[in-house]
Coordinates of C-alpha atoms in Angstrom, one line a residue:
M935 CA 44.5 -19.7 0.7
A936 CA 41.5 -21.7 2.1
R937 CA 39.6 -19.5 4.6
K938 CA 40.1 -19.0 7.8
I939 CA 38.1 -18.2 10.9
N940 CA 37.7 -14.0 11.3
V941 CA 39.9 -14.5 14.9
K942 CA 40.2 -10.7 15.5
L943 CA 36.5 -10.0 14.1
I944 CA 34.7 -11.8 17.0
M945 CA 36.8 -10.9 19.5
E946 CA 35.9 -7.6 18.6
L947 CA 32.5 -7.7 18.7
R948 CA 32.8 -10.0 21.9
D949 CA 34.2 -7.0 23.5
A950 CA 31.5 -4.7 22.2
G951 CA 28.7 -7.0 24.2
L952 CA 27.4 -9.6 21.0
S953 CA 26.3 -12.9 22.2
R954 CA 27.4 -16.1 20.2
S955 CA 24.2 -16.4 18.5
A956 CA 24.6 -12.6 17.5
I957 CA 27.8 -13.0 16.6
A958 CA 27.3 -16.3 14.3
S959 CA 24.1 -15.3 12.6
T960 CA 24.7 -11.5 12.1
R961 CA 28.6 -11.9 10.8
H962 CA 27.5 -15.6 8.7
I963 CA 30.3 -17.6 10.9
S964 CA 28.6 -21.0 12.3
R965 CA 28.7 -21.0 16.0
H966 CA 30.5 -23.8 16.4
S967 CA 33.6 -21.7 14.7
V968 CA 32.7 -18.7 17.6
S969 CA 32.0 -20.9 20.5
E970 CA 35.7 -22.5 20.0
V971 CA 37.2 -18.7 19.7
F972 CA 35.5 -18.3 22.8
N973 CA 36.5 -20.7 24.6
I974 CA 41.2 -20.5 23.5
A975 CA 39.8 -16.8 24.2
D976 CA 38.6 -17.9 28.0
E977 CA 41.7 -21.0 28.7
K978 CA 44.4 -18.7 27.1
G979 CA 43.5 -15.5 29.1
I980 CA 42.9 -12.9 25.5
H981 CA 41.2 -9.8 25.7
Y982 CA 40.8 -8.0 22.6
D983 CA 42.7 -5.3 24.3
D984 CA 46.1 -8.0 23.7
I985 CA 45.5 -8.0 19.8
C986 CA 43.5 -5.3 19.0
V987 CA 47.1 -3.5 16.9
L988 CA 47.7 -7.1 15.7
D989 CA 46.7 -7.8 11.9
E990 CA 44.2 -10.5 11.2
S991 CA 47.0 -13.7 10.4
E992 CA 48.9 -12.7 14.3
V993 CA 45.7 -13.0 15.7
Y994 CA 44.9 -15.8 14.1
R995 CA 48.3 -17.2 14.9
I996 CA 48.1 -16.9 18.1
F997 CA 44.9 -19.4 18.2
Y998 CA 45.8 -21.5 16.0
P999 CA 49.2 -22.1 16.0
Q1000 CA 49.6 -25.9 15.0
K1001 CA 46.8 -24.7 11.7
F1002 CA 49.0 -22.1 11.2
A1003 CA 51.9 -24.4 10.7
N1004 CA 50.1 -26.6 8.7
E1005 CA 48.2 -24.2 6.3
T1006 CA 52.4 -22.9 5.2
M1007 CA 53.4 -26.2 4.4
Y1008 CA 51.1 -26.8 1.9
G1009 CA 51.7 -26.1 -2.0
D1010 CA 50.2 -23.0 -3.3
P1011 CA 48.0 -24.2 -6.0
D1012 CA 47.1 -21.8 -9.0
Y1013 CA 43.6 -20.8 -8.6
E1014 CA 43.8 -18.2 -11.3
H1015 CA 44.7 -21.3 -13.9
V1016 CA 42.4 -23.3 -11.9
H1017 CA 39.3 -20.4 -12.8
Q1018 CA 40.5 -20.5 -16.6
E1019 CA 40.9 -24.0 -16.8
L1020 CA 36.9 -24.5 -15.5
K1021 CA 35.4 -22.6 -18.3
K1022 CA 36.4 -25.1 -20.7
V1023 CA 33.7 -28.3 -21.6
G1024 CA 34.5 -31.4 -18.9
V1025 CA 36.5 -30.0 -16.6
T1026 CA 35.9 -29.8 -12.9
L1027 CA 37.1 -28.8 -9.5
K1028 CA 38.0 -32.5 -9.0
L1029 CA 40.1 -32.9 -11.9
L1030 CA 42.1 -30.0 -11.0
H1031 CA 42.4 -31.0 -7.7
E1032 CA 44.7 -34.1 -9.0
E1033 CA 46.8 -32.4 -11.7
Y1034 CA 47.9 -30.1 -8.9
V1035 CA 48.1 -33.5 -6.3
D1036 CA 50.4 -34.4 -9.3
R1037 CA 53.0 -31.2 -9.9
C1038 CA 53.2 -31.2 -6.0
E1039 CA 54.3 -34.6 -6.0
R1040 CA 56.5 -33.5 -9.1
N1041 CA 57.8 -30.6 -7.0
G1042 CA 58.7 -32.4 -3.6
E1043 CA 55.9 -30.5 -2.1
I1044 CA 53.1 -31.9 0.2
P1045 CA 49.3 -31.7 -1.4
M1046 CA 45.9 -30.3 0.4
G1047 CA 43.7 -32.0 0.1
K1048 CA 40.3 -31.5 -1.8
T1049 CA 38.6 -29.8 0.5
K1050 CA 41.3 -27.3 1.4
F1051 CA 41.5 -27.2 -2.3
N1052 CA 38.0 -26.1 -2.8
E1053 CA 37.5 -24.1 0.2
G1054 CA 40.7 -22.1 -1.6
Y1055 CA 38.8 -21.6 -4.6
A1056 CA 35.9 -20.6 -3.1
E1057 CA 38.0 -18.1 -1.1
F1058 CA 39.8 -17.1 -4.6
T1059 CA 36.6 -16.3 -6.5
V1060 CA 34.9 -14.2 -3.8
A1061 CA 37.9 -11.9 -3.4
N1062 CA 38.6 -11.1 -6.7
R1063 CA 34.8 -11.4 -7.2
L1064 CA 34.8 -13.8 -10.0
T1065 CA 31.8 -16.0 -10.9
N1066 CA 32.3 -19.6 -9.0
H1067 CA 32.0 -22.4 -10.6
L1068 CA 29.0 -23.9 -8.5
E1069 CA 28.3 -27.6 -7.8
H1070 CA 24.5 -27.3 -6.7
K1071 CA 23.2 -30.1 -3.7
P1072 CA 19.6 -31.0 -4.6
G1073 CA 16.8 -29.7 -2.8
E1074 CA 19.4 -27.0 -0.6
R1075 CA 18.0 -23.7 -2.2
A1076 CA 15.6 -21.9 -5.1
E1077 CA 16.2 -18.5 -6.5
V1078 CA 14.1 -16.2 -7.0
D1079 CA 13.6 -12.9 -9.2
W1080 CA 11.2 -10.4 -10.7
S1081 CA 12.0 -10.9 -14.9
G1082 CA 13.2 -7.7 -16.2
P1083 CA 11.1 -8.2 -19.6
T1084 CA 6.9 -8.0 -19.4
M1085 CA 3.9 -9.0 -21.4
H1086 CA 1.1 -7.6 -21.8
Y1087 CA -3.0 -7.7 -22.8
V1088 CA -5.6 -5.7 -24.1
D1089 CA -8.2 -4.2 -21.8
M1090 CA -11.6 -4.9 -23.6
S1091 CA -13.4 -2.5 -22.4
T1092 CA -10.7 0.1 -22.7
G1093 CA -8.2 -1.1 -25.1
E1094 CA -5.5 -0.3 -23.0
L1095 CA -2.6 -2.3 -22.7
I1096 CA -2.5 -3.3 -19.6
T1097 CA 2.1 -4.6 -18.4
V1098 CA 2.0 -8.3 -16.9
Y1099 CA 5.1 -8.9 -14.5
L1100 CA 6.9 -12.6 -14.3
F1101 CA 7.7 -13.7 -11.3
V1102 CA 10.4 -16.9 -11.6
G1103 CA 11.5 -19.0 -9.3
T1104 CA 14.2 -22.3 -10.3
L1105 CA 15.9 -24.7 -8.2
P1106 CA 19.7 -24.7 -9.6
Y1107 CA 20.1 -27.9 -9.4
S1108 CA 17.1 -29.4 -11.7
Q1109 CA 16.8 -25.9 -13.1
Y1110 CA 12.8 -26.8 -12.7
S1111 CA 11.3 -23.3 -12.8
Y1112 CA 8.5 -21.6 -11.8
V1113 CA 7.1 -18.5 -13.8
E1114 CA 3.5 -16.9 -12.4
P1115 CA 2.2 -13.5 -14.3
C1116 CA 1.2 -10.6 -12.3
L1117 CA -0.6 -7.8 -12.5
D1118 CA 1.8 -5.6 -9.5
M1119 CA 4.7 -6.3 -8.0
K1120 CA 3.6 -5.3 -4.3
M1121 CA 4.3 -7.5 -0.8
D1122 CA 1.2 -9.0 -0.8
T1123 CA 1.8 -10.8 -4.4
F1124 CA 5.2 -11.4 -4.1
I1125 CA 4.2 -13.3 -0.7
R1126 CA 1.5 -15.8 -3.2
C1127 CA 3.9 -16.2 -5.6
H1128 CA 6.1 -17.8 -3.2
I1129 CA 3.2 -20.0 -1.6
R1130 CA 2.5 -21.1 -5.2
M1131 CA 5.8 -22.2 -6.0
Y1132 CA 6.5 -24.0 -3.1
E1133 CA 3.7 -26.2 -4.2
Y1134 CA 4.8 -26.6 -7.9
F1135 CA 7.8 -27.4 -6.6
G1136 CA 5.7 -29.8 -4.2
G1137 CA 8.2 -28.9 -1.1
A1138 CA 10.6 -26.2 0.5
P1139 CA 14.5 -25.9 -0.1
I1140 CA 16.5 -25.0 2.7
R1141 CA 17.7 -21.7 1.4
T1142 CA 15.6 -19.4 -0.6
V1143 CA 17.8 -16.9 -2.1
C1144 CA 16.1 -13.5 -3.7
D1145 CA 17.0 -10.2 -4.8
N1146 CA 16.6 -6.6 -2.3
L1147 CA 13.7 -5.8 -3.5
K1148 CA 12.1 -3.4 -1.0
T1149 CA 8.8 -5.9 -0.9
G1150 CA 10.7 -8.1 1.1
V1151 CA 14.0 -6.9 2.5
V1152 CA 13.8 -3.7 4.8
S1153 CA 17.6 -3.0 5.0
H1154 CA 20.8 -5.1 3.9
P1155 CA 23.7 -3.0 5.0
K1156 CA 27.7 -4.4 4.3
E1157 CA 27.5 -4.5 8.0
G1158 CA 25.3 -5.6 10.5
E1159 CA 22.2 -7.7 10.3
I1160 CA 19.2 -7.8 7.1
I1161 CA 16.5 -7.2 8.3
L1162 CA 13.4 -8.4 6.6
T1163 CA 10.0 -7.6 6.6
D1164 CA 7.6 -9.1 8.7
D1165 CA 5.7 -11.1 6.9
Y1166 CA 8.6 -11.9 4.2
A1167 CA 10.5 -13.3 7.5
A1168 CA 7.3 -15.5 8.7
L1169 CA 7.2 -16.7 5.4
G1170 CA 10.2 -18.8 5.9
S1171 CA 9.6 -19.8 9.5
H1172 CA 6.2 -20.8 8.1
Y1173 CA 8.1 -23.1 5.4
M1174 CA 11.6 -23.6 7.7
T1175 CA 13.3 -21.6 4.7
A1176 CA 15.9 -19.2 5.9
I1177 CA 15.4 -16.2 3.2
M1178 CA 18.8 -15.2 2.3
P1179 CA 19.0 -12.2 0.1
A1180 CA 21.8 -11.8 -2.2
G1181 CA 24.6 -9.4 -2.1
V1182 CA 23.4 -5.9 -3.2
R1183 CA 23.7 -5.5 -6.7
K1184 CA 25.7 -8.8 -6.8
P1185 CA 23.8 -11.2 -9.2
K1186 CA 25.9 -13.5 -9.6
Q1187 CA 25.4 -14.8 -6.0
K1188 CA 22.0 -15.7 -7.8
P1189 CA 22.9 -17.2 -10.8
S1190 CA 20.3 -19.5 -11.6
V1191 CA 17.8 -17.2 -11.4
E1192 CA 19.3 -14.8 -13.9
S1193 CA 20.1 -17.6 -16.5
T1194 CA 16.4 -18.6 -16.2
V1195 CA 15.2 -15.3 -16.2
G1196 CA 17.0 -14.7 -19.5
K1197 CA 15.8 -18.3 -20.7
I1198 CA 12.2 -17.3 -19.7
A1199 CA 12.5 -14.4 -22.3
T1200 CA 13.2 -16.5 -24.8
S1201 CA 11.2 -19.7 -23.9
I1202 CA 8.0 -17.9 -23.1
I1203 CA 8.1 -13.5 -24.0
A1204 CA 10.1 -14.2 -27.3
R1205 CA 7.4 -17.1 -28.5
C1206 CA 4.2 -15.1 -26.9
R1207 CA 5.6 -12.0 -28.9
N1208 CA 3.6 -12.1 -31.5
D1209 CA -0.1 -13.1 -29.8
V1210 CA -2.3 -11.1 -28.9
Y1211 CA -4.0 -11.8 -25.3
Y1212 CA -6.9 -10.0 -24.0
S1213 CA -7.9 -11.4 -21.0
F1214 CA -5.2 -11.6 -17.6
A1215 CA -6.8 -15.4 -17.8
E1216 CA -6.1 -16.6 -21.0
L1217 CA -2.0 -14.4 -21.1
K1218 CA -2.0 -17.2 -17.7
K1219 CA -2.4 -20.0 -19.5
A1220 CA -0.5 -19.2 -22.2
V1221 CA 2.8 -18.7 -20.0
S1222 CA 1.8 -22.1 -18.0
D1223 CA 1.7 -23.9 -21.3
K1224 CA 5.0 -22.8 -22.2
L1225 CA 6.3 -23.3 -18.9
H1226 CA 5.2 -26.5 -19.1
K1227 CA 6.8 -27.5 -22.6
F1228 CA 10.4 -25.5 -21.3
N1229 CA 10.2 -27.6 -17.8
H1230 CA 9.8 -31.0 -19.8
E1231 CA 11.8 -30.3 -23.1
A1232 CA 15.5 -32.0 -22.8
F1233 CA 18.8 -30.6 -21.6
Q1234 CA 21.2 -29.2 -24.4
K1235 CA 24.0 -30.4 -22.1
R1236 CA 23.0 -32.6 -19.8
E1237 CA 20.6 -35.9 -19.5
G1238 CA 17.3 -35.7 -19.3
S1239 CA 15.2 -33.0 -18.5
R1240 CA 14.4 -30.3 -16.0
Y1241 CA 11.1 -32.3 -14.7
E1242 CA 12.9 -35.5 -14.8
V1243 CA 15.4 -33.8 -12.2
L1244 CA 13.1 -33.0 -10.4
Q1245 CA 11.6 -36.2 -9.4
E1246 CA 15.7 -37.3 -7.7
E1247 CA 15.7 -33.8 -6.1
R1248 CA 12.0 -33.8 -4.6
D1249 CA 13.2 -36.6 -1.7
F1250 CA 15.2 -33.7 -0.5
L1251 CA 12.7 -31.2 -0.5
R1252 CA 11.2 -30.1 3.1
P1253 CA 7.6 -30.9 3.2
L1254 CA 5.0 -28.5 3.0
P1255 CA 3.3 -27.7 6.0
D1256 CA -0.2 -29.0 6.2
V1257 CA -1.3 -25.4 5.8
P1258 CA 0.0 -22.9 3.3
Y1259 CA 0.6 -19.4 5.0
E1260 CA -1.5 -17.2 5.0
I1261 CA -0.8 -13.3 4.4
A1262 CA -1.7 -11.6 7.4
E1263 CA -3.2 -7.4 7.9
W1264 CA -3.0 -6.0 11.5
V1265 CA -5.6 -3.6 12.4
Y1266 CA -4.7 -2.1 16.1
D1267 CA -6.9 -0.6 18.4
R1268 CA -10.3 -1.8 17.7
A1269 CA -13.0 -0.5 20.4
V1270 CA -14.7 -3.5 21.9
N1271 CA -19.0 -2.5 21.7
L1272 CA -20.6 -3.1 24.7
D1273 CA -22.6 -6.3 22.9
F1274 CA -19.3 -7.4 23.1
H1275 CA -18.3 -7.6 19.1
V1276 CA -15.7 -5.9 17.1
V1277 CA -16.6 -4.1 13.6
Y1278 CA -14.3 -5.0 10.6
K1279 CA -15.5 -3.8 7.1
K1280 CA -19.6 -3.9 8.4
N1281 CA -19.3 -7.1 9.7
R1282 CA -19.5 -8.0 13.4
Y1283 CA -17.1 -10.7 15.4
S1284 CA -18.3 -11.9 19.1
C1285 CA -15.1 -11.2 21.9
P1286 CA -15.3 -12.6 25.2
Y1287 CA -17.7 -10.0 26.6
Q1288 CA -15.2 -9.3 29.4
Y1289 CA -13.1 -7.1 27.1
A1290 CA -16.1 -4.7 26.8
K1291 CA -15.4 -1.1 25.7
K1292 CA -11.9 -2.7 25.8
K1293 CA -9.0 -2.2 22.9
V1294 CA -8.3 -5.1 21.2
D1295 CA -6.1 -5.8 17.6
L1296 CA -7.1 -7.6 14.6
K1297 CA -5.2 -9.9 13.0
V1298 CA -6.8 -10.4 9.6
T1299 CA -5.9 -13.4 7.1
D1300 CA -7.8 -14.4 4.0
R1301 CA -9.9 -17.1 5.5
F1302 CA -9.5 -16.0 9.5
V1303 CA -9.9 -12.6 11.8
E1304 CA -8.5 -13.6 15.3
L1305 CA -8.5 -11.1 18.4
Y1306 CA -5.7 -9.9 19.9
H1307 CA -5.5 -7.7 23.9
K1308 CA -1.8 -6.9 24.4
G1309 CA -0.4 -9.9 22.5
E1310 CA -2.5 -12.1 23.6
R1311 CA -5.0 -14.1 21.3
L1312 CA -8.8 -13.8 22.4
T1313 CA -10.4 -15.7 20.0
T1314 CA -10.7 -16.5 16.0
H1315 CA -13.4 -16.1 13.6
N1316 CA -13.8 -17.7 10.1
R1317 CA -14.0 -14.6 8.1
F1318 CA -17.1 -13.1 6.2
P1319 CA -16.1 -12.3 2.5
D1320 CA -15.7 -8.6 1.6
Y1321 CA -19.3 -8.6 -0.1
M1322 CA -21.4 -9.9 2.9
K1323 CA -22.3 -6.8 5.4
N1324 CA -23.7 -6.4 8.4
K1325 CA -23.1 -10.4 9.4
Y1326 CA -23.0 -11.5 13.1
S1327 CA -20.4 -14.4 14.1
T1328 CA -20.4 -14.8 18.0
H1329 CA -18.9 -18.0 19.6
P1330 CA -21.2 -18.8 22.5
E1331 CA -18.5 -18.8 25.0
D1332 CA -17.9 -15.2 24.3
M1333 CA -21.4 -14.3 25.6
P1334 CA -22.7 -14.0 29.3
P1335 CA -24.4 -16.0 31.3
A1336 CA -27.4 -14.9 30.7
F1337 CA -27.1 -14.9 27.1
R1338 CA -26.2 -18.6 26.5
N1339 CA -29.0 -20.5 26.9
I1340 CA -31.3 -18.1 24.3
V1341 CA -32.7 -20.3 21.0
Q1342 CA -31.1 -19.2 17.6
W1343 CA -33.1 -17.8 15.0
D1344 CA -34.2 -20.5 12.0
D1345 CA -36.9 -19.2 9.5
E1346 CA -39.3 -22.3 10.8
R1347 CA -39.1 -20.1 13.9
I1348 CA -39.3 -17.4 12.2
K1349 CA -42.6 -19.2 10.2
N1350 CA -44.4 -20.4 13.5
W1351 CA -43.8 -17.2 15.1
A1352 CA -45.1 -15.2 12.1
S1353 CA -48.8 -17.8 12.1
S1354 CA -49.1 -17.3 15.6
I1355 CA -50.0 -13.9 14.7
G1356 CA -52.0 -14.5 11.7
K1357 CA -52.5 -15.0 8.2
S1358 CA -51.3 -12.1 6.3
T1359 CA -48.3 -11.6 8.7
R1360 CA -47.5 -15.3 7.9
Q1361 CA -47.9 -14.0 4.2
V1362 CA -45.8 -10.9 4.8
I1363 CA -43.0 -13.3 6.6
D1364 CA -42.9 -15.6 3.3
R1365 CA -42.8 -13.0 0.8
I1366 CA -39.7 -11.8 2.2
F1367 CA -38.0 -15.3 2.2
G1368 CA -39.0 -15.9 -0.9
S1369 CA -37.3 -12.7 -2.4
V1370 CA -33.7 -13.4 -0.7
G1371 CA -31.2 -15.4 -2.4
I1372 CA -30.2 -17.3 0.9
K1373 CA -32.4 -17.8 4.2
E1374 CA -30.2 -16.1 6.2
Q1375 CA -30.5 -12.8 4.4
G1376 CA -34.2 -12.7 5.6
Y1377 CA -33.4 -12.9 9.4
N1378 CA -33.4 -9.8 10.2
P1379 CA -36.0 -7.9 8.2
C1380 CA -38.5 -10.6 9.5
L1381 CA -37.6 -10.6 12.9
A1382 CA -38.1 -6.3 12.6
I1383 CA -41.4 -6.8 11.2
L1384 CA -42.1 -9.3 14.1
R1385 CA -41.1 -7.6 16.8
L1386 CA -43.3 -4.8 16.2
S1387 CA -46.0 -7.1 17.6
R1388 CA -44.5 -6.1 20.8
T1389 CA -45.2 -2.8 20.5
Y1390 CA -48.2 -2.3 18.8
T1391 CA -49.7 -5.7 19.7
D1392 CA -50.4 -8.7 17.5
A1393 CA -53.8 -8.0 16.3
R1394 CA -52.5 -4.4 14.9
L1395 CA -49.6 -6.3 13.2
E1396 CA -51.9 -8.7 11.3
T1397 CA -54.1 -5.7 10.1
A1398 CA -51.0 -3.6 8.9
C1399 CA -49.6 -6.5 7.4
E1400 CA -53.4 -6.8 5.6
L1401 CA -53.7 -3.8 4.4
A1402 CA -50.1 -3.9 2.9
I1403 CA -51.0 -6.8 1.2
S1404 CA -54.5 -5.1 0.0
R1405 CA -52.6 -2.4 -1.3
G1406 CA -50.5 -4.6 -3.8
I1407 CA -47.1 -4.5 -2.1
K1408 CA -45.6 -7.4 -3.6
V1409 CA -43.1 -7.7 -0.7
P1410 CA -44.0 -5.5 2.6
R1411 CA -41.2 -4.2 5.1
Y1412 CA -40.1 -2.6 8.0
H1413 CA -40.7 0.4 6.8
H1414 CA -43.9 0.0 5.1
L1415 CA -45.6 -1.5 8.1
K1416 CA -43.8 0.9 10.8
A1417 CA -45.5 4.1 8.8
I1418 CA -49.0 1.9 8.5
L1419 CA -49.2 1.6 12.6
T1420 CA -47.2 4.8 13.8
T1421 CA -50.3 6.5 11.5
N1422 CA -52.8 4.7 12.8
Q1423 CA -54.0 3.2 9.4
D1424 CA -54.4 0.2 10.7
I1425 CA -57.1 1.1 12.8
S1426 CA -58.6 3.1 10.4
Y1427 CA -58.8 -0.1 7.9
K1428 CA -60.4 -1.9 10.9
E1429 CA -63.3 0.5 11.1
Q1430 CA -63.9 0.1 7.5
L1431 CA -64.2 -3.6 7.4
E1432 CA -66.1 -3.5 10.6
A1433 CA -68.3 -0.7 9.3
A1434 CA -69.1 -2.9 6.2
S1435 CA -69.6 -5.9 7.7
D1436 CA -72.6 -3.8 10.0
S1437 CA -74.1 -2.7 6.7
S1438 CA -74.2 -5.8 5.3
A1439 CA -75.4 -7.9 8.0
D1440 CA -78.2 -5.2 8.7
D1441 CA -79.3 -5.9 4.8
S1442 CA -79.8 -9.1 5.4
S1443 CA -81.6 -8.8 8.8
M1444 CA -84.9 -7.8 6.2
G1445 CA -85.2 -11.4 5.1
Y1446 CA -86.1 -12.6 1.7
L1447 CA -89.6 -11.1 0.6
R1448 CA -91.9 -13.7 -1.6
G1449 CA -94.3 -12.1 -3.6
S1450 CA -97.6 -12.7 -4.5
D1451 CA -97.4 -14.7 -7.6
Y1452 CA -95.4 -17.6 -4.9
Y1453 CA -98.5 -18.1 -3.1
R1454 CA -101.0 -18.4 -6.1
K1455 CA -98.3 -21.3 -7.3
G1456 CA -98.5 -23.0 -4.6
G1457 CA -95.0 -22.3 -3.1
D1458 CA -91.6 -24.4 -4.0
S1459 CA -94.1 -27.5 -4.5
D1460 CA -96.2 -26.3 -7.5
A1461 CA -93.2 -24.8 -9.1
K1462 CA -91.3 -27.9 -9.5

């Protein structure tokens, strides 16, 4: 018999205080059915206490007397026979329903319609834990899992065999599949595989059916609400796909990917078994090539190939969002410094100056750093790569009003300041810029040197730069010049230069003495 609404359960949950939406989501009952039961109960004044001692069929009869009478008047299908017949090649539920209708007419019974017949068979398979004969709809679902069999590559530096895991995703309608080699099965890896799988398919399905992996599912009780990890739930919201874990230890609820895992073992792993790979990239390339062949080869019992059927199915997939989903790491209670910047991995990101000395939370993705205070987003920055250190990302609007008119530094402005101090200072600054890969890396060391002029005067800094260069220091830095200035070496050097200059001046004041021969020969004219 076709599946009925579980009226008694709905009334019990209503009596426990659950809302219509909560009952529908936690018990996988349509909200329309839940609302219908609520309305009938209100119209007839029925409470759970009135029906708690009755069995389900009696409660159903009270709520739906007409439906109950109609359901008992149909001829009873032999679903055991139906299930066995479906195993035969070419046999469909449509054909078996037609045969059922013929039998009912011969026996003088009223046959049920095709929809009711199909629903009854679905109920029969669930009740008897049988594998249902599924008719998949295009774009309706994708099934994902980790492959049990693994692959390996050889680490060239150690000779160690590195285990590689395979993420497998399948669209049941077209059987088009996605396989990605991974070095681990952690949450971030699992989520990124989904993102690339949706891109590979060219869209997202209505449902994504997964196994009960700890990386994606926190809790899957027999009764109650399924709890997904925050990132997995956010992924589903971003791509507008319902994440639906299969029943615990029930692979029959995701048969397509279970079948694909076996086929992948043959089509990819087995065919690569005699090959030796010496890098992860080399192995990924081999898997990609085998996957392309797997998706483009013709079906054995069906027209076309997986790729050709995918072209039809793509029209039913949800379009991908403009921006791919990004995995976020949350960093809580990070202090805002007096300079209104927050430190994350040795780089600094500005926060509105009003939040100085307060605590903020950081939402960090691969590309962005977002700052939050009590759940409110304050600002967003482009994230510096992890290899960059001591960098500042400052939004002008985050600065106090007194700071906003300060001119930003660049290499030309720094060089002009150095030139105004002296030739040697400019030479030191040019050497620093010449020693860095990108000019921005020279800003801080150059400014640190030039600011010494505020403490020791322009003249002393120029002398210190000249002294450092004369000592053969290829790229003088702040610590070189600071040491010279604090120990007054520049003053001593200047005095030595002046003393040498005075000595030279004394020698030249004596003039040039001509000998007697000059006058005897008649001076210059005679010499010529």
